[in-house]
Coordinates of C-alpha atoms in Angstrom, one line a residue:
M11 CA 150.6 123.2 64.6
T12 CA 147.3 121.7 63.8
S13 CA 146.4 118.1 63.9
E14 CA 144.4 115.5 65.6
I15 CA 144.3 115.3 69.5
A16 CA 146.6 112.8 71.4
P17 CA 144.7 109.7 72.4
S18 CA 144.1 109.0 76.0
G19 CA 145.4 105.5 75.9
S20 CA 144.5 102.1 74.5
V21 CA 141.1 101.0 75.2
A22 CA 142.0 97.4 75.6
L23 CA 143.8 98.0 78.6
R24 CA 141.2 99.6 80.7
P25 CA 139.5 96.3 81.8
V26 CA 142.7 94.2 82.1
L27 CA 145.1 96.2 84.3
P28 CA 142.7 96.7 87.1
L29 CA 142.0 93.0 87.2
G30 CA 145.7 92.3 87.3
E31 CA 146.3 94.8 90.2
A32 CA 143.5 93.4 92.1
A33 CA 144.7 89.7 91.7
A34 CA 148.3 90.9 92.6
A35 CA 147.1 92.7 95.7
G36 CA 145.2 89.7 96.9
S37 CA 148.1 87.4 96.5
E38 CA 150.9 89.7 97.9
R39 CA 150.8 88.2 101.3
F40 CA 148.7 84.9 100.8
S41 CA 151.3 82.3 101.8
Q42 CA 152.9 84.6 104.6
A43 CA 149.4 85.1 106.1
R44 CA 148.8 81.4 106.3
I45 CA 152.2 80.5 107.6
E46 CA 151.7 83.0 110.4
R47 CA 148.3 81.5 111.1
I48 CA 149.9 78.0 111.3
L49 CA 152.8 79.2 113.4
G50 CA 150.3 80.8 115.8
V51 CA 148.1 77.7 116.2
V52 CA 151.3 75.4 116.7
C53 CA 153.0 77.5 119.2
G54 CA 149.7 78.2 121.1
F55 CA 149.2 74.5 121.6
G56 CA 152.9 73.8 122.6
C57 CA 152.8 76.8 124.9
S58 CA 149.5 75.6 126.5
V59 CA 151.0 72.3 127.2
L60 CA 154.3 73.5 128.8
G61 CA 152.2 76.1 130.6
V62 CA 149.8 73.5 132.2
Q63 CA 153.0 71.7 133.4
A64 CA 154.4 74.7 134.9
F65 CA 151.3 75.7 136.5
F66 CA 150.7 72.5 138.5
N67 CA 154.2 72.7 139.4
A68 CA 153.9 76.1 140.7
L69 CA 150.8 75.1 142.8
S70 CA 153.1 72.7 144.9
S71 CA 156.3 74.7 144.9
T72 CA 158.1 75.6 148.1
Q73 CA 161.1 77.4 146.6
E74 CA 159.5 80.8 146.7
A75 CA 157.5 82.6 149.6
P76 CA 153.9 81.9 149.4
L77 CA 152.9 85.8 148.6
W78 CA 155.6 86.0 146.0
R79 CA 154.4 82.6 144.5
V80 CA 150.9 84.2 144.0
G81 CA 152.2 87.3 142.4
L82 CA 154.6 85.4 140.2
V83 CA 151.8 83.0 139.1
I84 CA 149.4 86.0 138.3
L85 CA 152.2 87.9 136.6
I86 CA 153.2 85.0 134.3
F87 CA 150.0 83.0 133.7
V88 CA 147.5 85.7 132.9
P89 CA 149.5 87.0 129.9
L90 CA 150.4 83.4 129.0
I91 CA 146.8 82.6 128.8
V92 CA 146.0 85.6 126.8
M93 CA 148.8 84.7 124.5
V94 CA 147.6 81.1 123.9
V95 CA 144.0 82.4 123.3
A96 CA 145.3 85.1 120.8
S97 CA 147.5 82.5 118.9
S98 CA 144.8 79.9 118.6
S99 CA 142.2 82.6 117.5
G100 CA 144.4 84.6 115.1
L101 CA 143.5 87.7 116.8
A102 CA 146.3 90.1 118.0
T103 CA 148.9 87.3 118.1
R104 CA 151.8 89.5 117.8
A105 CA 150.9 92.0 120.4
C106 CA 150.0 89.4 123.1
A107 CA 153.1 87.3 122.4
G108 CA 155.0 90.4 122.7
V109 CA 153.6 91.3 126.1
F110 CA 154.5 87.8 127.5
A111 CA 158.0 87.9 125.9
V112 CA 158.6 91.3 128.0
V113 CA 156.8 90.3 131.2
F114 CA 158.7 86.9 131.6
P115 CA 162.2 88.4 131.9
L116 CA 160.7 90.8 134.5
A117 CA 159.5 87.8 136.5
L118 CA 163.0 86.3 136.3
L119 CA 164.5 89.2 137.6
A120 CA 162.2 89.0 140.7
W121 CA 162.9 85.5 141.3
P122 CA 166.0 85.8 143.6
V123 CA 164.0 88.1 145.8
A124 CA 161.0 85.8 145.9
T125 CA 163.3 82.8 146.9
A126 CA 165.3 84.8 149.4
G127 CA 166.1 82.7 152.4
R128 CA 164.7 79.5 151.1
V129 CA 167.8 77.9 149.5
A130 CA 167.4 74.5 151.2
A131 CA 164.2 73.9 149.2
G132 CA 165.7 75.1 146.0
T133 CA 167.8 72.2 144.9
S134 CA 165.3 70.9 142.2
E135 CA 164.5 72.8 139.0
P136 CA 161.9 75.5 139.6
W137 CA 158.6 75.5 137.9
I138 CA 159.7 78.9 136.1
W139 CA 162.2 76.8 134.0
Y140 CA 159.6 75.0 132.0
L141 CA 158.7 78.4 130.5
L142 CA 161.9 79.5 129.2
N143 CA 161.2 78.2 125.7
V144 CA 157.7 79.5 125.9
A145 CA 159.3 83.1 126.3
T146 CA 161.5 82.6 123.2
V147 CA 158.6 81.2 121.2
A148 CA 156.7 84.3 122.1
A149 CA 159.6 86.3 120.8
V150 CA 159.5 84.4 117.4
L151 CA 155.9 85.3 117.1
A152 CA 156.2 89.0 117.9
F153 CA 159.6 90.3 117.3
P154 CA 161.9 90.8 114.2
L155 CA 164.7 88.3 113.5
A156 CA 167.4 90.3 115.2
W157 CA 165.3 90.4 118.4
Q158 CA 164.3 86.8 118.3
I159 CA 168.1 85.9 118.3
V160 CA 168.6 88.2 121.2
W161 CA 165.7 86.6 123.2
A162 CA 166.9 83.1 122.3
L163 CA 170.2 83.9 124.0
F164 CA 169.1 86.4 126.7
I165 CA 166.2 84.6 128.4
P166 CA 168.2 81.4 129.1
V167 CA 171.4 83.2 130.2
L168 CA 169.3 85.3 132.5
Y169 CA 167.6 82.3 134.0
G170 CA 171.2 80.8 134.6
V171 CA 172.3 84.0 136.3
V172 CA 169.1 84.5 138.9
R173 CA 169.2 80.6 139.4
L174 CA 172.9 80.8 140.7
V175 CA 172.0 83.9 142.7
Q176 CA 168.9 82.0 144.2
L177 CA 171.2 79.0 145.3
Q178 CA 173.9 81.1 146.7
D179 CA 176.2 78.8 148.8
A180 CA 175.0 75.8 146.8
A181 CA 175.7 77.6 143.5
V182 CA 179.1 76.0 143.0
S183 CA 177.7 72.4 142.9
A184 CA 174.7 73.4 141.1
F185 CA 176.8 75.4 138.4
M186 CA 177.0 72.5 135.9
P187 CA 173.4 71.3 136.0
T188 CA 172.3 74.8 135.6
L189 CA 174.7 75.4 132.8
L190 CA 173.4 72.2 131.0
D191 CA 169.7 73.6 131.5
V192 CA 170.7 76.9 129.9
V193 CA 172.5 75.3 127.0
F194 CA 169.4 72.9 126.4
A195 CA 167.1 75.9 126.4
I196 CA 169.4 78.1 124.2
I197 CA 169.5 75.0 121.6
L198 CA 165.8 74.5 121.7
A199 CA 165.2 78.2 121.2
L200 CA 167.5 78.3 118.2
V201 CA 165.8 75.3 116.6
F202 CA 162.2 77.2 117.0
L203 CA 163.8 80.4 115.5
V204 CA 165.3 78.6 112.6
L205 CA 162.1 76.8 111.8
G206 CA 160.1 80.0 112.0
W207 CA 162.7 81.8 109.8
M208 CA 162.7 79.0 107.3
L209 CA 158.8 78.7 106.9
R210 CA 158.6 82.7 106.6
T211 CA 161.2 82.7 104.0
M212 CA 159.5 80.1 102.0
A213 CA 156.3 82.0 102.3
V214 CA 157.8 85.2 101.0
G215 CA 159.4 83.3 98.1
M216 CA 156.1 81.7 97.2
D217 CA 154.2 85.0 97.3
T218 CA 156.9 86.7 95.2
A219 CA 156.5 83.9 92.6
R220 CA 152.9 84.2 92.7
R221 CA 152.9 88.0 92.3
E222 CA 155.2 87.8 89.4
A223 CA 153.1 85.0 87.7
V224 CA 149.9 87.3 88.2
G225 CA 151.8 90.2 86.6
S226 CA 152.9 88.2 83.7
Y227 CA 149.3 87.0 83.2
A228 CA 148.1 90.4 83.4
A229 CA 150.6 91.7 80.7
A230 CA 149.7 88.7 78.5
A231 CA 146.0 89.4 78.9
A232 CA 146.5 93.2 78.1
A233 CA 148.5 92.1 75.1
D234 CA 145.9 89.7 74.0
A235 CA 143.0 92.2 74.5
A236 CA 144.9 94.9 72.5
E237 CA 145.3 92.6 69.6
R238 CA 141.5 91.5 69.8
E239 CA 140.8 95.1 69.6
R240 CA 142.8 95.8 66.8
V241 CA 141.2 92.8 65.0
A242 CA 137.6 94.2 66.0
V243 CA 138.5 97.6 64.6
A244 CA 139.8 96.1 61.4
A245 CA 136.6 94.2 60.9
L246 CA 134.5 97.2 61.7
M247 CA 136.4 99.2 59.2
H248 CA 136.1 96.4 56.6
D249 CA 132.6 95.7 57.1
S250 CA 130.9 99.2 57.7
V251 CA 133.4 101.7 56.3
L252 CA 134.0 99.6 53.0
A253 CA 130.3 99.0 52.7
A254 CA 129.8 102.9 52.8
L255 CA 132.4 103.4 50.4
I256 CA 131.0 100.9 47.9
A257 CA 127.5 102.4 48.3
A258 CA 128.9 105.9 47.5
E259 CA 130.5 104.6 44.6
R260 CA 127.5 103.2 43.2
A261 CA 125.1 106.0 44.1
H262 CA 123.6 107.9 41.2
T263 CA 120.3 109.0 42.4
P264 CA 119.8 111.3 45.3
R265 CA 118.1 108.5 47.3
E266 CA 121.4 106.3 46.8
R267 CA 123.5 109.2 47.8
S268 CA 121.4 109.9 51.1
L269 CA 121.7 106.1 51.8
A270 CA 125.4 106.2 51.3
V271 CA 125.8 109.3 53.7
S272 CA 123.7 107.5 56.3
M273 CA 125.9 104.4 56.0
A274 CA 129.0 106.4 56.4
R275 CA 127.7 108.4 59.4
E276 CA 126.8 105.2 61.1
A277 CA 130.1 103.6 60.4
L278 CA 131.8 106.7 61.9
T279 CA 129.7 106.6 64.9
R280 CA 130.4 103.0 65.6
L281 CA 134.1 103.6 65.1
A282 CA 133.8 106.6 67.6
N283 CA 132.0 104.5 70.1
V284 CA 134.1 101.4 69.9
D285 CA 135.5 101.9 73.4
Q286 CA 132.3 102.3 75.1
D287 CA 128.7 101.1 74.9
A288 CA 127.3 104.2 73.3
G289 CA 125.2 104.4 70.3
E290 CA 124.0 107.3 68.4
G291 CA 121.2 107.7 70.9
S292 CA 117.9 109.7 70.6
D293 CA 117.6 112.3 68.0
A294 CA 115.1 114.3 70.1
P295 CA 116.0 117.9 70.1
V296 CA 118.0 119.4 72.9
L297 CA 117.9 123.0 74.0
L298 CA 121.1 125.0 74.2
A299 CA 120.6 125.7 77.9
A300 CA 120.2 122.0 78.7
F301 CA 123.0 121.0 76.4
V302 CA 125.3 123.5 78.2
A303 CA 124.1 122.0 81.7
D304 CA 124.8 118.3 80.4
L305 CA 128.2 119.4 79.3
E306 CA 129.0 121.0 82.4
S307 CA 127.9 117.8 84.2
A308 CA 130.1 115.6 82.1
S309 CA 133.2 118.0 82.5
V310 CA 133.2 118.0 86.1
E311 CA 132.6 114.2 86.2
A312 CA 135.7 113.8 84.0
G313 CA 137.7 116.0 86.5
G314 CA 137.5 119.1 84.4
P315 CA 136.2 122.6 85.3
H316 CA 132.8 124.5 85.1
V317 CA 131.8 125.6 81.6
T318 CA 131.9 129.2 80.7
G319 CA 130.1 130.5 77.5
E320 CA 128.2 132.9 75.6
L321 CA 124.6 131.9 74.2
P322 CA 122.5 133.7 71.8
H323 CA 119.2 135.4 73.1
E324 CA 117.4 133.3 70.5
E325 CA 116.8 129.9 72.0
W326 CA 117.2 127.0 69.6
A327 CA 117.7 123.3 69.7
L328 CA 120.5 120.6 68.7
P329 CA 119.5 117.4 67.3
G330 CA 120.0 114.8 70.0
R331 CA 122.8 112.7 68.3
V332 CA 124.8 116.0 67.8
A333 CA 124.3 117.1 71.2
R334 CA 125.6 113.7 72.4
A335 CA 128.5 113.6 69.9
L336 CA 129.6 117.2 71.1
I337 CA 129.4 116.2 74.8
L338 CA 131.3 112.9 74.3
A339 CA 134.0 114.6 72.2
A340 CA 134.5 117.5 74.6
T341 CA 134.5 115.0 77.5
Q342 CA 137.3 113.0 75.7
A343 CA 139.3 116.4 75.3
V344 CA 138.8 117.1 79.0
A345 CA 139.9 113.6 80.0
N346 CA 143.1 114.0 77.7
A347 CA 144.0 117.3 79.2
V348 CA 143.7 116.0 82.9
E349 CA 145.7 113.0 82.0
H350 CA 148.5 114.3 79.9
A351 CA 148.6 118.0 81.0
G352 CA 147.6 117.4 84.7
G353 CA 144.6 119.7 84.3
A354 CA 146.9 122.9 84.3
D355 CA 144.8 126.0 83.4
L356 CA 142.2 123.7 82.0
A357 CA 139.0 125.6 80.7
V358 CA 135.9 124.6 78.7
Q359 CA 134.2 127.4 76.7
V360 CA 130.9 127.3 74.6
V361 CA 130.3 129.9 72.1
A362 CA 127.0 129.9 70.3
S363 CA 125.2 131.9 67.6
V364 CA 121.8 131.5 65.9
R365 CA 123.3 128.7 63.6
R366 CA 126.7 127.8 65.0
I367 CA 128.1 126.3 68.1
E368 CA 131.7 126.0 69.1
I369 CA 133.2 124.3 72.2
V370 CA 137.0 125.1 73.0
V371 CA 138.8 122.9 75.5
S372 CA 142.3 124.5 76.4
D373 CA 145.0 123.8 78.9
G374 CA 148.3 125.0 79.8
G375 CA 150.2 121.8 79.5
P376 CA 153.6 121.3 77.7
G377 CA 151.9 120.1 74.6
F378 CA 152.9 117.3 72.2
D379 CA 153.6 116.2 68.7
P380 CA 150.6 114.9 67.2
E381 CA 152.7 113.0 64.4
A382 CA 154.2 111.0 67.1
V383 CA 151.0 109.4 68.1
P384 CA 151.0 105.7 67.0
D385 CA 148.5 104.8 64.4
D386 CA 146.8 102.1 66.6
R387 CA 145.6 104.7 69.3
L388 CA 142.1 105.6 68.9
G389 CA 141.6 108.0 71.7
I390 CA 141.3 111.2 69.5
R391 CA 141.0 109.5 66.1
G392 CA 137.9 107.4 67.2
S393 CA 136.5 109.4 70.3
I394 CA 136.8 113.0 68.8
S395 CA 137.5 113.3 65.0
A396 CA 135.4 110.3 64.0
R397 CA 132.6 111.4 66.4
M398 CA 132.5 115.0 65.1
A399 CA 132.7 113.7 61.4
A400 CA 129.6 111.3 62.1
V401 CA 127.4 114.4 62.7
A402 CA 129.0 116.6 60.0
G403 CA 131.0 118.6 62.5
S404 CA 134.7 119.2 62.7
A405 CA 137.6 118.9 65.3
R406 CA 140.7 121.0 65.3
L407 CA 143.8 120.8 67.6
D408 CA 146.4 123.5 68.2
S409 CA 149.3 122.2 70.4
G410 CA 152.6 123.9 71.4
P411 CA 154.8 124.6 74.4
E412 CA 152.3 127.1 75.9
G413 CA 149.3 124.4 75.8
T414 CA 146.9 122.6 73.9
Q415 CA 143.4 123.8 72.4
V416 CA 140.9 121.7 71.1
T417 CA 138.0 123.4 69.1
L418 CA 134.8 121.4 68.2
T419 CA 132.5 123.1 65.8
W420 CA 129.1 122.3 64.4
E421 CA 126.9 124.3 62.1
R422 CA 123.0 124.1 61.8
P423 CA 122.3 123.4 58.1
S424 CA 120.2 125.8 56.1

């Protein structure tokens, strides 16, 4: 079948959708990032306070052997200092907190060995007890929710086991105090875990609501822009085309007819260029070779192929506005083929004689029904048909299951 080319899309949506996408991308994790930053700063401050308390207790501790004490202090407090600095600065917080959360249970496992043979001095709470909830807070910063729960239970229970192993003969009398320490540490760890979960859930909800609001705004802006475009096109048709028709109806002399033709050409050109800032341009002559080179550059830039063609031996020039209209119309046809046919078997061919030039843009896509194209879509009606009509040329479309072919023709007047 033969008809107009399918439009490439609504012009009004071009500036609106990227804006909406950019806004949505920027708001996707807006609240989550700030909640994580707040959690890092607060946890870093609290861990530093507990760390200082544990450090001074470690300096005066007699429960473990001196060499073991030095080793444990280095093993625990170096990762702790790194985690506090990372949490306060917001750099690599998750990784540094994860390292401390893994290192601390290893230090707990070494505790019975470090305190072997020194049970008499081990009746008071050891300095490592002050860091139990520092390890569970580190898990809240670094691990998913399931592992946070595991760490909140695992760290206090592990402490209770190694503490009873350390006390040996005094383990029976120390069982209840140790159990109370374990229960207290578990409760405090679960409080930290629930607070972190609640804050993060609220942040996700706020980001989701913000993203939906931005999407709604983008859709409303797109609809408003489309309506404004329809109003602008209607005003253009009313002011320019109607004026040209009135001038043609009242034209009786050759001069008046020429003026009416010029007005009609200008109206069609403005309609063709309504989707971009493109006027008729200069009417300086363009040689065929230069025209083909410009056409090939435009085709490649639009995602199309290189141009093949047959040029006459006799070099001649196209009017500038004609060359510009042909290139813009062909580029629109290439863009349509790339967008709607995926560029399948896309080809651009130029055939020129001494008086006539023809551009054929063909693809191997599934084709379409031109009658199904909505009336408010101006991709082809404005960008190709009106553009060619403005320079006294013609545009034809052949579309079927085997593909689509667009033929642009212009003849040099006698």
